[in-house]
CSV table of C-alpha atoms and ligand atoms in Angstrom, one decimal:
chain,number,residue,atom,x,y,z
A,94,MET,CA,-17.2,16.7,14.3
A,95,LYS,CA,-16.1,13.3,15.4
A,96,ARG,CA,-14.7,10.6,13.2
A,97,SER,CA,-16.9,8.0,14.9
A,98,GLU,CA,-20.0,10.0,13.9
A,99,CYS,CA,-18.9,10.1,10.3
A,100,ILE,CA,-18.1,6.4,10.2
A,101,LYS,CA,-21.5,5.7,11.7
A,102,ALA,CA,-23.2,7.8,9.1
A,103,LEU,CA,-21.4,6.0,6.4
A,104,TYR,CA,-21.9,2.5,7.8
A,105,GLU,CA,-25.0,1.5,5.8
A,106,GLU,CA,-23.5,2.8,2.6
A,107,LEU,CA,-20.4,0.6,3.2
A,108,GLU,CA,-22.4,-2.6,3.1
A,109,ASP,CA,-21.6,-3.3,-0.5
A,110,CYS,CA,-18.2,-1.6,-0.7
A,111,LEU,CA,-14.7,-2.9,-0.3
A,112,VAL,CA,-13.5,-1.0,2.7
A,113,VAL,CA,-9.9,-0.5,3.8
A,114,THR,CA,-9.1,1.3,7.1
A,115,ILE,CA,-5.9,2.5,8.8
A,116,MET,CA,-4.8,1.3,12.2
A,117,GLY,CA,-5.9,1.8,15.7
A,118,ALA,CA,-8.7,4.2,16.5
A,119,CYS,CA,-10.2,4.4,13.0
A,120,ALA,CA,-10.2,0.6,12.6
A,121,GLN,CA,-11.7,0.1,16.0
A,122,GLU,CA,-14.5,2.6,15.4
A,123,LEU,CA,-15.6,0.8,12.3
A,124,TYR,CA,-15.2,-2.7,13.9
A,125,ASP,CA,-17.3,-1.6,16.9
A,126,LEU,CA,-20.3,-0.9,14.6
A,127,GLY,CA,-20.1,-4.5,13.6
A,128,HIS,CA,-17.5,-6.3,11.5
A,129,ARG,CA,-18.3,-7.3,8.0
A,130,GLU,CA,-16.4,-9.5,5.7
A,131,ASN,CA,-15.9,-6.6,3.3
A,132,PHE,CA,-13.8,-4.7,5.8
A,133,PHE,CA,-10.0,-4.9,5.8
A,134,TYR,CA,-8.2,-3.2,8.7
A,135,LEU,CA,-4.5,-2.3,8.0
A,136,GLN,CA,-3.2,-2.3,11.5
A,137,HIS,CA,0.3,-1.2,10.6
A,138,ALA,CA,2.2,-0.3,7.4
A,139,MET,CA,1.3,3.4,7.7
A,140,GLY,CA,0.5,5.1,4.4
A,141,LEU,CA,-0.5,2.0,2.4
A,142,ALA,CA,-4.2,1.9,3.0
A,143,SER,CA,-4.9,4.1,-0.1
A,144,SER,CA,-2.4,2.0,-2.1
A,145,ILE,CA,-4.4,-1.2,-1.2
A,146,GLY,CA,-7.5,0.7,-2.2
A,147,LEU,CA,-6.0,1.6,-5.6
A,148,GLY,CA,-5.0,-2.1,-6.2
A,149,LEU,CA,-8.6,-3.1,-5.4
A,150,ALA,CA,-10.3,-0.4,-7.4
A,151,LEU,CA,-8.3,-1.1,-10.5
A,152,ASN,CA,-9.0,-4.8,-10.3
A,153,ARG,CA,-12.6,-4.6,-9.2
A,154,PRO,CA,-14.0,-1.9,-11.4
A,155,HIS,CA,-17.6,-2.8,-10.6
A,156,ASP,CA,-17.2,-2.5,-6.9
A,157,ARG,CA,-17.1,0.7,-4.9
A,158,VAL,CA,-13.9,0.9,-2.9
A,159,VAL,CA,-13.7,3.2,0.2
A,160,VAL,CA,-10.5,3.9,2.1
A,161,LEU,CA,-10.7,5.4,5.6
A,162,ASP,CA,-7.4,7.1,6.1
A,163,GLY,CA,-5.7,9.4,8.6
A,164,ASP,CA,-3.6,12.6,8.3
A,165,GLY,CA,-0.5,10.9,9.9
A,166,SER,CA,-0.8,8.0,7.6
A,167,VAL,CA,-1.3,10.0,4.5
A,168,LEU,CA,1.7,12.2,5.4
A,169,MET,CA,3.8,9.1,5.3
A,170,ASN,CA,2.9,8.4,1.7
A,171,LEU,CA,2.0,11.7,0.0
A,172,GLY,CA,3.0,10.3,-3.3
A,173,THR,CA,0.0,8.0,-3.2
A,174,LEU,CA,-2.2,11.0,-4.1
A,175,THR,CA,-0.3,11.5,-7.3
A,176,THR,CA,-0.6,7.8,-8.1
A,177,LEU,CA,-4.3,7.9,-7.5
A,178,ALA,CA,-4.6,10.9,-9.6
A,179,ARG,CA,-2.6,9.4,-12.5
A,180,TYR,CA,-4.7,6.2,-12.7
A,181,ARG,CA,-7.9,7.8,-11.3
A,182,PRO,CA,-10.1,4.8,-10.8
A,183,ALA,CA,-13.7,6.1,-10.9
A,184,ASN,CA,-14.8,3.7,-8.2
A,185,LEU,CA,-12.5,4.9,-5.4
A,186,ILE,CA,-13.4,7.2,-2.5
A,187,HIS,CA,-10.5,8.1,-0.3
A,188,ILE,CA,-11.6,9.6,3.0
A,189,ILE,CA,-8.9,11.3,5.1
A,190,PHE,CA,-9.9,11.9,8.7
A,191,ASP,CA,-7.7,14.8,9.6
A,192,ASN,CA,-7.6,15.0,13.4
A,193,GLY,CA,-4.3,16.9,13.4
A,194,SER,CA,-3.0,14.2,15.6
A,195,LEU,CA,-1.1,10.9,15.7
A,196,LEU,CA,-4.0,9.8,17.9
A,197,SER,CA,-3.3,6.1,18.0
A,198,THR,CA,0.1,6.7,19.4
A,199,GLY,CA,-0.1,9.2,22.2
A,200,GLY,CA,-1.9,12.0,20.4
A,201,PHE,CA,1.1,14.0,19.4
A,202,ALA,CA,0.4,16.8,17.0
A,203,SER,CA,0.7,16.0,13.3
A,204,HIS,CA,1.9,18.5,10.7
A,205,THR,CA,-1.7,19.4,9.9
A,206,THR,CA,-2.5,20.5,13.5
A,207,SER,CA,-1.6,24.2,13.1
A,208,GLY,CA,-3.6,24.5,9.9
A,209,ILE,CA,-0.5,25.3,7.8
A,210,THR,CA,-0.7,22.1,5.9
A,211,ASP,CA,-3.8,21.6,3.8
A,212,LEU,CA,-4.3,18.0,2.7
A,213,ALA,CA,-7.2,18.9,0.5
A,214,ALA,CA,-5.0,21.4,-1.4
A,215,ILE,CA,-2.4,18.8,-1.7
A,216,ALA,CA,-4.9,16.3,-3.1
A,217,ARG,CA,-6.1,19.0,-5.6
A,218,GLY,CA,-2.5,19.8,-6.5
A,219,ALA,CA,-1.9,16.1,-7.1
A,220,GLY,CA,-4.6,16.2,-9.7
A,221,VAL,CA,-7.4,14.3,-7.9
A,222,PRO,CA,-10.5,15.3,-9.9
A,223,ASN,CA,-13.0,15.6,-7.0
A,224,VAL,CA,-11.8,16.9,-3.7
A,225,ALA,CA,-13.9,18.1,-0.8
A,226,LEU,CA,-12.8,19.7,2.5
A,227,THR,CA,-15.4,19.3,5.2
A,228,THR,CA,-15.5,20.7,8.7
A,229,THR,CA,-19.1,19.8,9.9
A,230,ALA,CA,-21.1,16.6,9.9
A,231,TYR,CA,-23.5,18.1,7.5
A,232,GLU,CA,-20.8,19.0,5.0
A,233,PHE,CA,-19.3,15.6,5.4
A,234,MET,CA,-22.6,13.9,4.7
A,235,GLU,CA,-23.1,16.1,1.6
A,236,ALA,CA,-19.7,15.5,0.3
A,237,SER,CA,-19.9,11.7,0.8
A,238,ALA,CA,-23.3,11.5,-0.8
A,239,ASP,CA,-22.0,13.4,-3.7
A,240,ALA,CA,-18.9,11.2,-4.0
A,241,PHE,CA,-21.0,8.0,-3.9
A,242,GLU,CA,-23.2,9.3,-6.7
A,243,ARG,CA,-20.3,10.3,-8.9
A,244,ASN,CA,-18.4,8.1,-11.1
A,245,GLU,CA,-15.1,9.8,-10.3
A,246,LEU,CA,-12.1,9.4,-8.0
A,247,SER,CA,-12.8,11.4,-4.9
A,248,VAL,CA,-10.8,12.5,-1.9
A,249,ILE,CA,-12.8,13.8,1.1
A,250,VAL,CA,-10.8,15.5,3.9
A,251,ALA,CA,-12.8,15.5,7.1
A,252,LYS,CA,-11.6,17.8,9.8
A,253,VAL,CA,-12.4,15.8,13.0
A,254,GLU,CA,-11.7,16.0,16.7
A,255,ALA,CA,-8.8,14.1,18.0
A,256,THR,CA,-10.8,11.6,19.9
A,257,GLY,CA,-11.0,7.8,19.7
A,258,PRO,CA,-12.4,4.8,21.4
A,259,ASP,CA,-11.6,4.0,25.0
A,260,HIS,CA,-10.7,0.4,24.2
A,261,PHE,CA,-8.9,-1.5,21.6
A,262,GLY,CA,-9.1,-5.1,20.5
A,263,MET,CA,-10.7,-7.3,17.8
A,264,ASP,CA,-11.7,-10.9,17.7
A,265,LEU,CA,-10.0,-11.2,14.4
A,266,LYS,CA,-6.4,-12.2,13.8
A,267,LEU,CA,-4.6,-10.2,11.2
A,268,PRO,CA,-4.0,-12.9,8.5
A,269,GLU,CA,-7.5,-14.1,9.2
A,270,ASN,CA,-8.9,-10.7,8.2
A,271,ALA,CA,-6.8,-10.9,5.0
A,272,PHE,CA,-8.0,-14.4,4.2
A,273,ARG,CA,-11.6,-13.7,4.8
A,274,PHE,CA,-11.5,-10.4,2.9
A,275,GLU,CA,-10.0,-12.1,-0.1
A,276,ARG,CA,-12.6,-14.9,0.1
A,277,TYR,CA,-15.4,-12.4,0.4
A,278,ILE,CA,-14.3,-10.8,-2.9
A,279,LYS,CA,-13.9,-14.2,-4.6
A,280,GLU,CA,-17.4,-15.3,-3.6
A,281,LYS,CA,-18.9,-12.0,-4.6
A,282,ASN,CA,-19.0,-12.8,-8.3
B,896,MET,CA,27.5,-2.1,-21.9
B,897,THR,CA,23.9,-1.5,-22.6
B,898,VAL,CA,20.7,-3.1,-21.4
B,899,SER,CA,20.0,-6.3,-23.2
B,900,ARG,CA,16.8,-6.1,-25.2
B,901,GLU,CA,16.9,-9.8,-26.1
B,902,ASN,CA,17.2,-10.9,-22.5
B,903,SER,CA,14.6,-8.3,-21.4
B,904,LYS,CA,12.2,-10.0,-23.9
B,905,MET,CA,12.9,-13.4,-22.2
B,906,VAL,CA,12.1,-11.9,-18.8
B,907,TYR,CA,8.9,-10.3,-20.2
B,908,GLN,CA,7.9,-13.6,-21.8
B,909,GLY,CA,8.5,-15.3,-18.4
B,910,ILE,CA,6.2,-12.9,-16.7
B,911,LYS,CA,3.5,-13.6,-19.3
B,912,ASP,CA,4.0,-17.3,-19.2
B,913,ALA,CA,3.5,-17.2,-15.4
B,914,GLY,CA,0.0,-15.9,-16.2
B,915,VAL,CA,0.6,-12.4,-14.9
B,916,ARG,CA,-1.2,-9.5,-16.6
B,917,PHE,CA,-0.8,-6.9,-13.8
B,918,LEU,CA,2.5,-5.2,-13.1
B,919,THR,CA,3.6,-2.5,-10.7
B,920,ALA,CA,6.8,-0.7,-11.3
B,921,LEU,CA,9.1,2.2,-10.8
B,922,PRO,CA,11.5,2.7,-13.7
B,923,GLU,CA,15.2,2.0,-13.6
B,924,THR,CA,17.7,1.6,-16.4
B,925,TRP,CA,17.8,-2.2,-16.4
B,926,LEU,CA,14.0,-2.3,-16.5
B,927,VAL,CA,13.4,0.1,-19.4
B,928,TYR,CA,12.8,-2.5,-22.1
B,929,LEU,CA,10.5,-4.5,-19.8
B,930,LEU,CA,8.5,-1.4,-19.0
B,931,GLN,CA,8.3,-0.5,-22.7
B,932,MET,CA,7.0,-3.9,-23.6
B,933,ALA,CA,4.5,-3.7,-20.8
B,934,GLU,CA,3.3,-0.3,-22.0
B,935,ASP,CA,3.0,-1.6,-25.6
B,936,ASP,CA,1.1,-4.8,-24.6
B,937,PRO,CA,-2.6,-4.3,-24.6
B,938,GLN,CA,-3.0,-7.4,-22.5
B,939,MET,CA,-0.9,-5.9,-19.7
B,940,THR,CA,-1.8,-3.4,-17.0
B,941,LEU,CA,1.2,-1.5,-15.8
B,942,ILE,CA,0.9,0.7,-12.8
B,943,GLU,CA,3.8,3.0,-12.2
B,944,VAL,CA,4.2,4.3,-8.6
B,945,ALA,CA,5.9,7.4,-7.1
B,946,LYS,CA,7.7,5.3,-4.5
B,947,GLU,CA,8.2,1.5,-4.5
B,948,GLU,CA,6.5,1.0,-1.2
B,949,GLU,CA,3.2,2.0,-2.7
B,950,ALA,CA,3.5,-1.0,-5.0
B,951,VAL,CA,3.4,-3.3,-2.0
B,952,GLY,CA,0.0,-1.9,-1.1
B,953,ILE,CA,-1.2,-2.0,-4.7
B,954,ALA,CA,0.0,-5.6,-5.1
B,955,ALA,CA,-1.9,-6.5,-1.9
B,956,GLY,CA,-5.1,-4.9,-3.3
B,957,ALA,CA,-4.6,-6.8,-6.5
B,958,HIS,CA,-4.1,-10.0,-4.6
B,959,PHE,CA,-7.3,-9.6,-2.6
B,960,ALA,CA,-9.1,-9.0,-5.9
B,961,GLY,CA,-7.7,-12.2,-7.2
B,962,THR,CA,-5.4,-10.7,-9.8
B,963,PRO,CA,-2.0,-12.4,-10.4
B,964,ASN,CA,0.6,-9.7,-10.3
B,965,ILE,CA,4.4,-9.0,-10.2
B,966,MET,CA,6.4,-6.1,-8.9
B,967,LEU,CA,9.3,-4.7,-10.9
B,968,LEU,CA,11.7,-2.6,-9.0
B,969,GLN,CA,15.4,-1.8,-8.4
B,970,ASN,CA,17.1,-3.0,-5.2
B,971,HIS,CA,17.1,0.5,-3.7
B,972,GLY,CA,13.4,0.5,-4.1
B,973,PHE,CA,13.2,-2.8,-2.3
B,974,LEU,CA,15.2,-1.3,0.5
B,975,GLY,CA,12.9,1.6,0.6
B,976,SER,CA,9.8,-0.6,0.9
B,977,ILE,CA,10.8,-2.8,3.8
B,978,ASN,CA,8.1,-1.6,6.2
B,979,GLY,CA,5.4,-2.3,3.7
B,980,ILE,CA,6.9,-5.7,3.0
B,981,VAL,CA,7.1,-6.5,6.8
B,982,SER,CA,4.0,-4.8,8.1
B,983,LEU,CA,1.6,-5.5,5.3
B,984,ALA,CA,2.8,-8.5,3.3
B,985,MET,CA,4.5,-10.6,5.9
B,986,LEU,CA,2.2,-9.6,8.8
B,987,TYR,CA,-1.0,-10.4,6.8
B,988,ARG,CA,0.4,-13.3,4.7
B,989,VAL,CA,0.0,-11.5,1.5
B,990,PRO,CA,2.2,-13.0,-1.2
B,991,LEU,CA,4.4,-10.7,-3.4
B,992,CYS,CA,6.6,-11.7,-6.2
B,993,MET,CA,9.4,-9.1,-6.7
B,994,LEU,CA,11.7,-9.0,-9.7
B,995,ILE,CA,14.5,-6.8,-8.4
B,996,ALA,CA,17.2,-5.2,-10.6
B,997,HIS,CA,20.3,-6.0,-8.5
B,998,ARG,CA,22.4,-2.9,-9.1
B,999,GLY,CA,25.7,-2.2,-7.4
B,1000,HIS,CA,27.2,-5.6,-7.3
B,1001,MET,CA,30.2,-7.1,-9.2
B,1002,GLY,CA,31.1,-5.0,-12.2
B,1003,GLU,CA,29.2,-1.9,-11.0
B,1004,PRO,CA,30.9,1.2,-12.3
B,1005,TYR,CA,28.6,3.7,-10.5
B,1006,PRO,CA,29.6,4.4,-7.0
B,1007,TRP,CA,26.1,5.4,-5.8
B,1008,HIS,CA,24.7,1.9,-6.4
B,1009,THR,CA,27.4,0.0,-4.5
B,1010,GLN,CA,26.2,0.2,-0.9
B,1011,GLY,CA,22.7,-1.0,-1.9
B,1012,GLY,CA,24.3,-3.7,-4.0
B,1013,MET,CA,26.2,-5.1,-1.1
B,1014,VAL,CA,23.3,-5.1,1.4
B,1015,THR,CA,20.5,-6.5,-0.7
B,1016,GLU,CA,21.2,-10.1,-0.2
B,1017,PRO,CA,21.9,-9.8,3.6
B,1018,VAL,CA,18.6,-7.8,4.0
B,1019,LEU,CA,16.6,-10.5,2.1
B,1020,ARG,CA,18.3,-13.1,4.3
B,1021,GLY,CA,17.5,-11.1,7.4
B,1022,LEU,CA,13.9,-10.9,6.5
B,1023,GLY,CA,13.9,-14.7,5.8
B,1024,LEU,CA,12.5,-14.2,2.3
B,1025,PRO,CA,13.2,-16.8,-0.3
B,1026,PHE,CA,15.2,-15.4,-3.2
B,1027,ASP,CA,17.3,-16.5,-6.2
B,1028,TYR,CA,19.7,-14.9,-8.6
B,1029,ALA,CA,18.7,-14.8,-12.2
B,1030,ARG,CA,21.7,-14.9,-14.4
B,1031,GLU,CA,20.8,-17.0,-17.5
B,1032,PRO,CA,18.3,-16.0,-20.1
B,1033,ARG,CA,17.3,-19.5,-20.9
B,1034,LYS,CA,16.4,-20.2,-17.2
B,1035,ILE,CA,14.6,-17.0,-16.5
B,1036,GLY,CA,11.2,-18.2,-17.5
B,1037,LYS,CA,11.4,-21.1,-15.2
B,1038,GLN,CA,12.7,-19.0,-12.4
B,1039,ILE,CA,9.9,-16.5,-12.6
B,1040,HIS,CA,7.4,-19.2,-12.7
B,1041,GLU,CA,9.0,-20.8,-9.6
B,1042,ALA,CA,9.3,-17.6,-7.6
B,1043,TYR,CA,5.7,-16.8,-8.4
B,1044,THR,CA,4.5,-20.3,-7.5
B,1045,LEU,CA,6.4,-20.3,-4.1
B,1046,SER,CA,5.0,-16.8,-3.2
B,1047,ARG,CA,1.4,-18.1,-3.7
B,1048,SER,CA,1.9,-21.4,-1.9
B,1049,SER,CA,3.9,-20.1,1.0
B,1050,LEU,CA,2.0,-16.8,1.3
B,1051,VAL,CA,5.4,-15.1,1.7
B,1052,PRO,CA,7.1,-12.5,-0.5
B,1053,THR,CA,9.7,-14.0,-2.9
B,1054,ALA,CA,12.4,-12.2,-4.8
B,1055,LEU,CA,14.3,-12.8,-8.0
B,1056,LEU,CA,17.4,-10.8,-8.3
B,1057,LEU,CA,18.0,-9.7,-11.9
B,1058,THR,CA,21.8,-9.6,-12.3
B,1059,ARG,CA,24.1,-7.8,-14.6
B,1060,ASP,CA,24.8,-11.0,-16.5
B,1061,LEU,CA,21.1,-11.2,-17.4
B,1062,MET,CA,20.3,-7.5,-17.9
B,1063,GLU,CA,23.3,-6.2,-19.7
B,1064,GLY,CA,24.5,-7.2,-23.2
B,1065,ASP,CA,26.6,-6.1,-26.1
B,1066,GLU,CA,23.7,-5.9,-28.6
C,572,LIG,C1,6.3,3.4,10.4
C,572,LIG,C2,5.6,3.7,11.7
C,572,LIG,N1,6.0,4.7,12.5
C,572,LIG,C3,5.3,5.0,13.6
C,572,LIG,C4,4.3,4.3,14.0
C,572,LIG,C5,3.5,4.5,15.3
C,572,LIG,N2,2.2,5.0,15.1
C,572,LIG,C6,1.1,4.1,15.3
C,572,LIG,S1,-0.4,4.9,15.0
C,572,LIG,C7,0.4,6.3,14.6
C,572,LIG,C8,-0.4,7.5,14.2
C,572,LIG,C9,-1.4,7.3,13.1
C,572,LIG,O1,-1.9,8.6,12.8
C,572,LIG,P1,-3.1,8.9,11.8
C,572,LIG,O2,-2.9,8.1,10.6
C,572,LIG,O3,-3.3,10.3,11.7
C,572,LIG,O4,-4.3,8.2,12.6
C,572,LIG,P2,-5.0,8.4,14.0
C,572,LIG,O5,-4.3,7.6,14.9
C,572,LIG,O6,-4.8,9.9,14.3
C,572,LIG,O7,-6.4,8.1,13.9
C,572,LIG,C10,1.8,6.2,14.6
C,572,LIG,C11,2.7,7.3,14.3
C,572,LIG,C12,3.9,3.2,13.2
C,572,LIG,N3,2.8,2.4,13.4
C,572,LIG,N4,4.6,3.0,12.0
């Protein structure tokens, strides 16, 4: 399964959500489907996408918050899973695309490549109430449909191929993205 | 010397007077009374993190959501959060207001705090972040208000260094 397919499958569902992505390939794949004002791309600060998601989810309890994360980024901030579990906002879905790779920076193997490290088991051990490990597009769709229906903190680990877009670039300056995202939320209610 | 409960109350009142009802924190001795007050205050949301850098992300999320917020941390937690401060807050112009327990400076009896105590100010200067020392309980409310106000107008992280003079007492 490819991450781009998963993001494409989710795209309609993301229309009303507050969406935070990690850097590089993941951000680009969402952006290429069509930027929306409710998307925030964290192009650096590895590990903090889920923390931003937590801050949003706690303060916007009536909005669905979706974080599109990566294995390398999560490994830089494993404590985040314990913080999510402790405060367990019911409106947060944390999707970790595990491509076993630091794809956006040369494609070096990450600690999950060999299969020794199991991020879903770590999320469960952290105390996240709903955790799904998915390896096919069908499983991913099922797990995400289930997560969107639930009123419960969810982590979905999606085992994906280490592939990304062949181009990078957005017509969106970084602070501009932040300002517009903030404004979108302000004008939403 | 023990932590000053009276002065901690003044700090807490300053936070509330600034209009803040959302705090992120990681415990530290000088912050114990502050955290207890936050826990006991039904108006306050207190989010405790596993590592201080997470709080930069949470504060950014709260900011996007329009929620005034303040971070409570020790200087070593600030030092451990620098990439988040640089590559999220400064890069995206997300304001943070940090109340930092300044351990390891004059009067510090514990050796392990001393290196961090000495480099905190130079690191803040290196980052170009506005900061101030908070020493006097009667000024703390104003200082919190000012640090908070500047962070929001400049869209830059600001820091208030909570000193030994302020945080310790004989009570
Ligand atoms: C603190 C820090 N160290 C290293 C890098 C270099 N870097 C850029 S992207 C990346 C890999 C990201 O991996 P992952 O989160 O798994 O996402 P992927 O690129 O595989 O989609 C790294 C290590 C960085 N941006 N920040």
